[in-house]
XYZ file of C-alpha atoms in Angstrom:
311
model
C 11.380 1.233 11.303
C 10.415 3.358 8.321
C 12.236 2.692 5.091
C 14.373 5.714 4.242
C 14.439 5.034 0.503
C 12.844 8.118 -0.992
C 13.338 10.851 -3.543
C 16.942 11.552 -4.466
C 18.341 15.062 -4.491
C 21.572 16.876 -5.163
C 21.399 18.379 -1.666
C 20.025 17.302 1.711
C 16.358 17.917 2.461
C 17.295 19.845 5.610
C 20.536 21.338 6.903
C 20.898 23.027 10.285
C 24.212 24.751 10.872
C 25.287 26.111 14.279
C 21.746 27.131 15.232
C 21.124 29.125 18.421
C 17.972 30.393 20.093
C 18.389 32.600 23.135
C 15.391 34.068 24.930
C 15.850 37.345 26.778
C 16.115 41.059 26.310
C 18.453 42.100 23.511
C 19.140 38.419 22.773
C 20.098 39.239 19.182
C 23.023 41.319 20.492
C 24.492 38.587 22.709
C 27.890 37.278 21.637
C 27.297 33.519 21.402
C 31.071 32.905 21.471
C 31.382 34.536 24.914
C 30.867 31.528 27.203
C 31.382 33.569 30.383
C 28.744 36.118 29.359
C 26.267 33.389 28.443
C 26.838 31.637 31.777
C 26.382 34.887 33.696
C 23.182 35.824 31.830
C 21.822 32.331 32.435
C 22.639 32.435 36.163
C 21.009 35.853 36.531
C 17.902 34.795 34.624
C 18.403 37.515 32.014
C 18.668 34.944 29.231
C 17.694 31.354 28.513
C 19.642 29.346 25.955
C 16.938 27.128 24.436
C 18.928 25.870 21.430
C 22.724 25.831 21.530
C 24.948 25.340 18.490
C 22.807 22.623 16.879
C 24.003 21.209 13.554
C 22.062 18.419 11.803
C 21.638 17.063 8.284
C 18.511 15.228 7.109
C 18.545 13.440 3.772
C 15.598 13.341 1.363
C 13.109 10.583 2.191
C 14.571 10.095 5.654
C 12.734 10.071 8.976
C 14.872 11.996 11.448
C 13.747 11.846 15.084
C 14.795 14.381 17.710
C 14.377 13.003 21.208
C 14.742 14.608 24.606
C 13.090 15.260 27.933
C 10.816 18.218 28.573
C 12.873 21.408 28.432
C 15.623 19.903 26.286
C 14.962 22.349 23.450
C 13.513 19.955 20.876
C 10.203 21.799 20.368
C 11.974 25.148 20.114
C 14.265 23.617 17.509
C 11.444 22.371 15.280
C 9.686 25.750 15.502
C 12.864 27.502 14.443
C 12.885 25.554 11.186
C 9.939 27.535 9.802
C 10.837 30.578 11.908
C 7.691 30.279 13.986
C 10.342 31.001 16.595
C 13.001 33.362 15.249
C 16.523 31.918 15.646
C 19.166 34.064 17.324
C 21.860 32.935 14.888
C 22.824 30.099 12.566
C 21.650 28.753 9.202
C 18.628 26.677 8.198
C 18.556 25.363 4.629
C 15.487 23.416 3.437
C 15.487 21.944 -0.046
C 18.464 24.085 -0.969
C 16.766 27.336 0.117
C 18.203 29.265 3.058
C 15.205 29.926 5.293
C 17.093 32.188 7.684
C 17.627 34.845 4.986
C 14.061 35.011 3.634
C 12.022 38.191 3.885
C 8.483 38.166 5.252
C 6.713 37.601 1.914
C 9.254 35.012 0.786
C 8.900 33.186 4.108
C 5.115 33.070 3.773
C 5.443 31.624 0.271
C 8.030 29.128 1.481
C 5.837 27.894 4.356
C 2.932 27.283 1.985
C 4.926 25.225 -0.488
C 8.002 23.631 1.061
C 7.020 22.366 4.523
C 3.945 21.306 6.471
C 3.633 20.921 10.224
C 1.626 18.637 12.507
C 1.261 19.916 16.063
C 0.575 18.038 19.289
C -2.759 19.756 19.907
C -4.239 19.363 16.415
C -5.017 23.075 15.842
C -8.292 22.278 14.065
C -10.881 25.023 13.558
C -14.034 23.914 15.417
C -16.465 25.868 13.194
C -15.207 24.199 9.999
C -15.965 20.654 8.882
C -13.264 18.016 8.696
C -13.095 18.477 4.912
C -12.835 22.258 5.248
C -10.070 21.930 7.833
C -8.039 19.708 5.525
C -8.627 21.956 2.500
C -7.829 25.229 4.281
C -4.152 25.301 3.350
C -5.020 24.703 -0.300
C -7.490 27.581 -0.151
C -4.753 29.846 1.204
C -2.510 28.712 -1.680
C -5.210 29.904 -4.101
C -6.397 26.538 -5.411
C -9.941 26.576 -6.840
C -12.749 25.125 -4.744
C -13.456 21.960 -6.715
C -9.819 20.910 -6.918
C -9.055 21.538 -3.257
C -12.146 19.583 -2.174
C -11.078 16.655 -4.332
C -7.537 16.692 -2.945
C -8.819 17.036 0.624
C -11.067 14.003 0.144
C -8.123 12.024 -1.217
C -6.044 12.968 1.844
C -8.865 11.964 4.192
C -9.150 8.640 2.383
C -5.417 8.054 2.946
C -5.908 8.380 6.727
C -9.195 6.453 6.752
C -11.523 9.372 7.485
C -13.280 9.944 4.161
C -16.640 9.055 5.732
C -16.184 11.813 8.324
C -15.681 14.649 5.856
C -18.912 16.484 6.773
C -18.495 16.172 10.531
C -17.032 18.839 12.802
C -13.895 18.261 14.912
C -15.948 18.164 18.121
C -17.514 14.900 16.952
C -14.146 13.158 16.620
C -11.968 11.279 19.086
C -8.424 12.434 19.839
C -6.905 9.903 17.484
C -9.285 10.882 14.698
C -8.481 14.560 15.160
C -4.797 13.786 14.879
C -5.515 11.915 11.654
C -7.190 15.071 10.358
C -4.059 16.994 11.318
C -1.917 14.554 9.332
C -4.302 14.732 6.359
C -4.119 18.522 6.465
C -0.330 18.295 6.304
C 0.009 15.683 3.558
C -2.592 17.364 1.305
C -0.174 20.259 0.886
C 2.201 17.888 -0.949
C 5.172 19.563 0.739
C 8.508 17.734 0.523
C 9.198 18.222 4.260
C 6.820 17.159 7.031
C 7.496 18.523 10.537
C 5.857 16.683 13.452
C 6.062 18.103 16.972
C 5.155 15.318 19.442
C 2.009 14.607 17.421
C 0.985 11.468 19.321
C 1.969 12.328 22.893
C -1.554 13.294 23.986
C -3.052 9.969 22.922
C -3.559 6.843 24.990
C -1.054 4.012 24.347
C -3.293 1.921 22.066
C -4.304 4.860 19.852
C -0.725 6.095 19.859
C 0.455 2.738 18.516
C -2.232 2.840 15.828
C -1.119 6.332 14.781
C 2.486 5.146 14.530
C 1.259 2.300 12.317
C -0.605 4.851 10.205
C 2.496 6.985 9.800
C 4.545 3.923 8.839
C 1.960 3.008 6.215
C 1.766 6.535 4.814
C 5.541 6.820 4.598
C 5.747 3.585 2.624
C 3.326 5.163 0.161
C 4.455 8.814 0.082
C 8.205 8.735 0.889
C 8.240 12.180 2.480
C 11.111 13.627 4.466
C 9.943 13.713 8.094
C 11.436 15.619 11.019
C 9.789 14.100 14.095
C 10.076 15.333 17.699
C 9.282 13.047 20.646
C 10.217 12.309 24.256
C 9.377 8.624 23.836
C 12.300 6.296 23.090
C 10.147 3.400 21.871
C 8.482 5.746 19.382
C 11.837 7.110 18.253
C 13.290 3.615 17.802
C 10.247 2.446 15.870
C 9.960 5.368 13.467
C 13.397 6.823 12.939
C 16.112 6.150 10.386
C 18.315 8.616 12.261
C 18.075 10.106 15.760
C 19.446 13.022 17.714
C 19.282 13.218 21.512
C 19.006 16.706 23.036
C 19.835 17.969 26.509
C 19.759 21.584 27.706
C 19.449 22.855 24.141
C 22.378 20.839 22.765
C 22.557 17.699 20.652
C 24.574 15.286 22.774
C 24.463 12.367 20.331
C 23.188 11.550 16.873
C 23.212 8.425 14.742
C 20.979 5.495 13.893
C 18.699 4.214 16.676
C 20.781 1.025 16.802
C 24.036 2.982 17.209
C 22.664 5.104 20.030
C 21.187 2.090 21.795
C 24.389 0.074 21.498
C 26.866 2.850 22.301
C 25.409 5.794 24.271
C 27.709 8.826 24.206
C 27.412 9.761 27.888
C 25.616 8.993 31.155
C 22.571 11.069 30.145
C 21.990 9.086 26.959
C 22.756 5.837 28.794
C 20.003 6.579 31.316
C 17.665 7.444 28.480
C 18.174 4.108 26.707
C 18.730 1.898 29.760
C 15.216 0.421 29.911
C 15.223 -0.281 26.184
C 18.610 -2.004 26.416
C 17.286 -4.173 29.249
C 14.283 -5.125 27.090
C 16.539 -6.048 24.179
C 18.875 -8.054 26.438
C 15.941 -9.909 27.963
C 14.512 -10.694 24.532
C 17.928 -11.950 23.370
C 18.281 -14.198 26.444
C 14.816 -15.635 25.909
C 15.573 -16.300 22.251
C 18.888 -17.992 23.142
C 17.172 -20.134 25.771
C 14.506 -21.215 23.284
C 17.161 -22.184 20.722
C 19.095 -24.201 23.321
C 15.930 -25.931 24.455
C 15.034 -26.828 20.874
C 18.553 -28.105 20.189
C 18.466 -30.239 23.315
C 15.269 -32.112 22.403
C 15.749 -35.737 21.240
C 15.039 -36.314 17.573
C 11.559 -37.704 17.052
C 11.460 -41.389 16.065
C 10.127 -42.072 12.598
C 8.772 -45.449 11.579
C 10.027 -47.232 8.477
C 6.708 -46.652 6.679
C 6.685 -42.945 7.614
C 10.307 -42.634 6.419
C 9.554 -44.275 3.089
C 6.427 -42.171 2.623
C 8.450 -39.001 3.313
C 11.175 -39.983 0.818
C 8.678 -40.831 -1.875
């Protein structure tokens, strides 16, 4: 699990307060407190409640994992944070700045400086080299060419791809492309890193390697990370805190250990059941090994061996 010791702050890195996202015509005019209306609009197909009254707090330097099945609302939630998807109502505060009240120009400035995002499908530009892809955000920020190239090379070195700087994305494997995506995010030096199922398209071995890479980078950089996944093992391995989503709502949040030990309802229990079985099996094996070791007769030691050992 990633160490959550990171930069201190007088306020949380991220606060989400009663956030809603409703898709449908005139969704901004829907009374979110009218449960009967919401139920009727949902039944009729006139509206879809993708995020429902979500409230979360993420501390600076923490890795907060949001977990849920497909359609649970987790990807909509992470997109709302930068208003790539416009929330219907609620508050989002990042680094003390209320994102939900920003105008268009302020929002653009905020995205460039305060948060960086890593998507599942890389989003690399095929006609630009690896170095150019990593440096693109710095170019948009207005950094001069020499400085942004230097910083991009440093970011590529952090993810082990400095020798691939002149190649194009088409020459890279899936895992390497995702490393470029991570380099492109960390080069921006943003305090908040948003990751939307970044490793889900990779095969199990490469996925494990990318988790290792993220663990290593976090030990070095101590960023605040908001990580979305549907994989419990990944969530348990990476997260300091977790939230489990179902039908747009957060049904439980806490440390991975708390959620594993005490699931809030049947849905969460089903989610963690296999992991609990693995832990129970490992505990039984460990107990059996200890008992076996304790039951072995003490090895006989000759007088000479005993005297040699004492001396």
